[in-house]
PDB file of C-alpha atoms in Angstrom:
ATOM      1  CA  MET A 277     105.073 147.201  59.550  1.00  0.00           C
ATOM      2  CA  PRO A 278     101.541 148.545  58.877  1.00  0.00           C
ATOM      3  CA  ASP A 279      99.495 150.057  61.684  1.00  0.00           C
ATOM      4  CA  LEU A 280      96.904 147.419  62.572  1.00  0.00           C
ATOM      5  CA  THR A 281      95.213 149.335  65.371  1.00  0.00           C
ATOM      6  CA  GLY A 282      92.511 150.846  63.164  1.00  0.00           C
ATOM      7  CA  SER A 283      89.607 148.995  61.651  1.00  0.00           C
ATOM      8  CA  HIS A 284      91.162 148.817  58.178  1.00  0.00           C
ATOM      9  CA  SER A 285      94.781 148.379  57.127  1.00  0.00           C
ATOM     10  CA  ARG A 286      96.530 147.001  54.091  1.00  0.00           C
ATOM     11  CA  GLY A 287      98.814 144.008  54.475  1.00  0.00           C
ATOM     12  CA  VAL A 288     100.406 143.970  51.041  1.00  0.00           C
ATOM     13  CA  PRO A 289      99.159 146.705  48.714  1.00  0.00           C
ATOM     14  CA  ALA A 290      96.821 145.500  45.991  1.00  0.00           C
ATOM     15  CA  ARG A 291      97.696 146.310  42.407  1.00  0.00           C
ATOM     16  CA  PRO A 292      96.526 149.795  41.378  1.00  0.00           C
ATOM     17  CA  GLY A 293      92.928 149.737  40.167  1.00  0.00           C
ATOM     18  CA  THR A 294      92.113 146.407  41.830  1.00  0.00           C
ATOM     19  CA  THR A 295      90.574 145.369  45.105  1.00  0.00           C
ATOM     20  CA  SER A 296      92.046 142.715  47.313  1.00  0.00           C
ATOM     21  CA  PRO A 297      90.219 139.376  46.992  1.00  0.00           C
ATOM     22  CA  LEU A 298      91.564 138.237  50.369  1.00  0.00           C
ATOM     23  CA  THR A 299      90.569 139.743  53.709  1.00  0.00           C
ATOM     24  CA  LEU A 300      92.195 138.869  57.017  1.00  0.00           C
ATOM     25  CA  ALA A 301      89.660 139.407  59.815  1.00  0.00           C
ATOM     26  CA  SER A 302      92.352 139.919  62.437  1.00  0.00           C
ATOM     27  CA  GLY A 303      94.583 142.642  63.779  1.00  0.00           C
ATOM     28  CA  SER A 304      97.251 140.095  64.706  1.00  0.00           C
ATOM     29  CA  PRO A 305     100.657 141.161  63.381  1.00  0.00           C
ATOM     30  CA  GLN A 306     101.732 137.498  63.387  1.00  0.00           C
ATOM     31  CA  ARG A 307      98.860 136.425  61.134  1.00  0.00           C
ATOM     32  CA  SER A 308      99.533 139.319  58.760  1.00  0.00           C
ATOM     33  CA  GLU A 309     103.198 138.345  58.624  1.00  0.00           C
ATOM     34  CA  ILE A 310     102.308 134.771  57.648  1.00  0.00           C
ATOM     35  CA  LEU A 311     100.240 136.000  54.685  1.00  0.00           C
ATOM     36  CA  ARG A 312     102.971 138.488  53.691  1.00  0.00           C
ATOM     37  CA  LYS A 313     105.594 135.733  53.730  1.00  0.00           C
ATOM     38  CA  LEU A 314     103.339 133.754  51.403  1.00  0.00           C
ATOM     39  CA  GLY A 315     103.353 136.753  49.049  1.00  0.00           C
ATOM     40  CA  LEU A 316      99.591 137.206  49.232  1.00  0.00           C
ATOM     41  CA  GLU A 317      97.768 140.476  48.659  1.00  0.00           C
ATOM     42  CA  PHE A 318      95.264 141.043  51.427  1.00  0.00           C
ATOM     43  CA  GLU A 319      93.386 143.618  53.430  1.00  0.00           C
ATOM     44  CA  VAL A 320      93.165 143.590  57.218  1.00  0.00           C
ATOM     45  CA  VAL A 321      89.723 144.324  58.661  1.00  0.00           C
ATOM     46  CA  VAL A 322      89.441 143.964  62.423  1.00  0.00           C
ATOM     47  CA  SER A 323      86.024 142.482  63.214  1.00  0.00           C
ATOM     48  CA  GLY A 324      85.442 144.121  66.589  1.00  0.00           C
ATOM     49  CA  VAL A 325      83.230 141.242  67.769  1.00  0.00           C
ATOM     50  CA  ASP A 326      82.791 140.545  71.464  1.00  0.00           C
ATOM     51  CA  GLU A 327      84.423 137.158  71.886  1.00  0.00           C
ATOM     52  CA  LEU A 328      82.767 134.376  73.852  1.00  0.00           C
ATOM     53  CA  THR A 329      84.435 133.459  77.143  1.00  0.00           C
ATOM     54  CA  GLY A 330      83.724 131.319  80.187  1.00  0.00           C
ATOM     55  CA  GLY A 331      82.179 128.302  78.451  1.00  0.00           C
ATOM     56  CA  ASP A 332      83.451 125.277  76.581  1.00  0.00           C
ATOM     57  CA  PRO A 333      86.873 126.331  75.206  1.00  0.00           C
ATOM     58  CA  GLU A 334      86.656 124.254  72.011  1.00  0.00           C
ATOM     59  CA  PHE A 335      83.245 125.656  71.117  1.00  0.00           C
ATOM     60  CA  GLU A 336      84.314 129.199  71.944  1.00  0.00           C
ATOM     61  CA  VAL A 337      87.436 129.135  69.762  1.00  0.00           C
ATOM     62  CA  LEU A 338      85.474 127.807  66.780  1.00  0.00           C
ATOM     63  CA  GLU A 339      82.561 130.177  67.321  1.00  0.00           C
ATOM     64  CA  ASN A 340      84.814 133.211  67.839  1.00  0.00           C
ATOM     65  CA  ALA A 341      86.569 132.533  64.524  1.00  0.00           C
ATOM     66  CA  ARG A 342      83.209 132.094  62.773  1.00  0.00           C
ATOM     67  CA  MET A 343      81.803 135.322  64.244  1.00  0.00           C
ATOM     68  CA  LYS A 344      84.890 137.272  63.156  1.00  0.00           C
ATOM     69  CA  ALA A 345      84.591 136.002  59.565  1.00  0.00           C
ATOM     70  CA  ARG A 346      80.891 136.825  59.376  1.00  0.00           C
ATOM     71  CA  ALA A 347      81.366 140.272  60.916  1.00  0.00           C
ATOM     72  CA  VAL A 348      83.594 141.386  58.028  1.00  0.00           C
ATOM     73  CA  ALA A 349      81.702 139.510  55.292  1.00  0.00           C
ATOM     74  CA  ARG A 350      82.513 140.811  51.804  1.00  0.00           C
ATOM     75  CA  ASP A 351      83.210 139.560  48.298  1.00  0.00           C
ATOM     76  CA  GLY A 352      86.247 137.345  48.033  1.00  0.00           C
ATOM     77  CA  VAL A 353      87.848 135.162  50.663  1.00  0.00           C
ATOM     78  CA  VAL A 354      87.685 136.113  54.329  1.00  0.00           C
ATOM     79  CA  ILE A 355      89.994 134.353  56.783  1.00  0.00           C
ATOM     80  CA  ALA A 356      89.405 134.605  60.522  1.00  0.00           C
ATOM     81  CA  CYS A 357      91.181 132.835  63.362  1.00  0.00           C
ATOM     82  CA  ASP A 358      90.943 132.420  67.078  1.00  0.00           C
ATOM     83  CA  THR A 359      93.445 130.918  69.500  1.00  0.00           C
ATOM     84  CA  ASP A 360      93.297 130.232  73.203  1.00  0.00           C
ATOM     85  CA  VAL A 361      95.353 128.369  75.771  1.00  0.00           C
ATOM     86  CA  VAL A 362      93.561 125.902  78.030  1.00  0.00           C
ATOM     87  CA  LEU A 363      94.936 125.040  81.459  1.00  0.00           C
ATOM     88  CA  ASP A 364      93.103 122.708  83.833  1.00  0.00           C
ATOM     89  CA  GLY A 365      90.136 122.625  81.423  1.00  0.00           C
ATOM     90  CA  LYS A 366      89.658 126.408  81.374  1.00  0.00           C
ATOM     91  CA  ALA A 367      90.592 128.883  78.664  1.00  0.00           C
ATOM     92  CA  LEU A 368      92.990 131.551  79.861  1.00  0.00           C
ATOM     93  CA  GLY A 369      91.829 134.181  77.386  1.00  0.00           C
ATOM     94  CA  LYS A 370      93.899 137.027  76.049  1.00  0.00           C
ATOM     95  CA  PRO A 371      96.120 138.608  78.682  1.00  0.00           C
ATOM     96  CA  ALA A 372      95.175 142.208  79.435  1.00  0.00           C
ATOM     97  CA  ASP A 373      98.770 143.369  79.762  1.00  0.00           C
ATOM     98  CA  ALA A 374     102.381 142.231  80.158  1.00  0.00           C
ATOM     99  CA  ALA A 375     101.929 141.485  83.855  1.00  0.00           C
ATOM    100  CA  GLU A 376      98.990 139.166  83.197  1.00  0.00           C
ATOM    101  CA  SER A 377     100.920 137.529  80.377  1.00  0.00           C
ATOM    102  CA  ARG A 378     103.763 136.838  82.821  1.00  0.00           C
ATOM    103  CA  ARG A 379     101.281 135.335  85.334  1.00  0.00           C
ATOM    104  CA  TYR A 380      99.926 133.034  82.590  1.00  0.00           C
ATOM    105  CA  LEU A 381     103.441 131.863  81.753  1.00  0.00           C
ATOM    106  CA  ASP A 382     104.210 131.251  85.433  1.00  0.00           C
ATOM    107  CA  ARG A 383     101.010 129.197  85.829  1.00  0.00           C
ATOM    108  CA  MET A 384     101.807 127.095  82.733  1.00  0.00           C
ATOM    109  CA  SER A 385     105.470 126.558  83.559  1.00  0.00           C
ATOM    110  CA  GLY A 386     106.214 122.842  83.842  1.00  0.00           C
ATOM    111  CA  ARG A 387     102.569 121.921  83.314  1.00  0.00           C
ATOM    112  CA  THR A 388     100.659 120.401  80.435  1.00  0.00           C
ATOM    113  CA  HIS A 389      98.356 122.777  78.611  1.00  0.00           C
ATOM    114  CA  GLU A 390      96.500 122.839  75.300  1.00  0.00           C
ATOM    115  CA  VAL A 391      96.587 125.441  72.562  1.00  0.00           C
ATOM    116  CA  LEU A 392      93.305 125.554  70.668  1.00  0.00           C
ATOM    117  CA  ARG A 393      93.246 127.258  67.295  1.00  0.00           C
ATOM    118  CA  TRP A 394      90.545 127.481  64.654  1.00  0.00           C
ATOM    119  CA  LEU A 395      90.705 129.016  61.220  1.00  0.00           C
ATOM    120  CA  PHE A 396      87.370 129.862  59.609  1.00  0.00           C
ATOM    121  CA  SER A 397      87.034 131.079  56.045  1.00  0.00           C
ATOM    122  CA  THR A 398      84.214 132.263  53.822  1.00  0.00           C
ATOM    123  CA  VAL A 399      84.108 132.734  50.070  1.00  0.00           C
ATOM    124  CA  ARG A 400      81.577 135.066  48.452  1.00  0.00           C
ATOM    125  CA  SER A 401      80.993 136.626  45.085  1.00  0.00           C
ATOM    126  CA  GLY A 402      78.158 138.221  43.211  1.00  0.00           C
ATOM    127  CA  PRO A 403      74.915 139.949  44.129  1.00  0.00           C
ATOM    128  CA  ASP A 404      74.054 137.642  47.062  1.00  0.00           C
ATOM    129  CA  SER A 405      77.390 138.271  48.773  1.00  0.00           C
ATOM    130  CA  ASN A 406      75.718 140.183  51.619  1.00  0.00           C
ATOM    131  CA  ALA A 407      73.752 137.106  52.697  1.00  0.00           C
ATOM    132  CA  PRO A 408      75.152 135.245  55.756  1.00  0.00           C
ATOM    133  CA  PRO A 409      77.580 132.428  54.848  1.00  0.00           C
TER     134      PRO A 409
END
């Protein structure tokens, strides 16, 4: 599996002499695996954006995905995603470590919760590709 901890990694190598027309704006190994299973050539570029937290969970998930896509804007297709779990009307956010992950699971056990997920994509080509989508 490729190292996705840096700012740039290849998912599936592009053909020699070509650039990848698809960019995944996420360091998530699961999202990379989905694209690999589809047989797509893509480049991983981690956006590094500071995600919104503490407000309306639905707005935040959509806006976080949009910000990630815009942060890595380039020619071709950029796909960015954000996911959060909502319990009692509040987003849990990404667990900081395994212990916090376990606490989240304990809190959700036997209770109804929502999983919010947004996928945001941009398509650019040509000389104006540096303009905001």
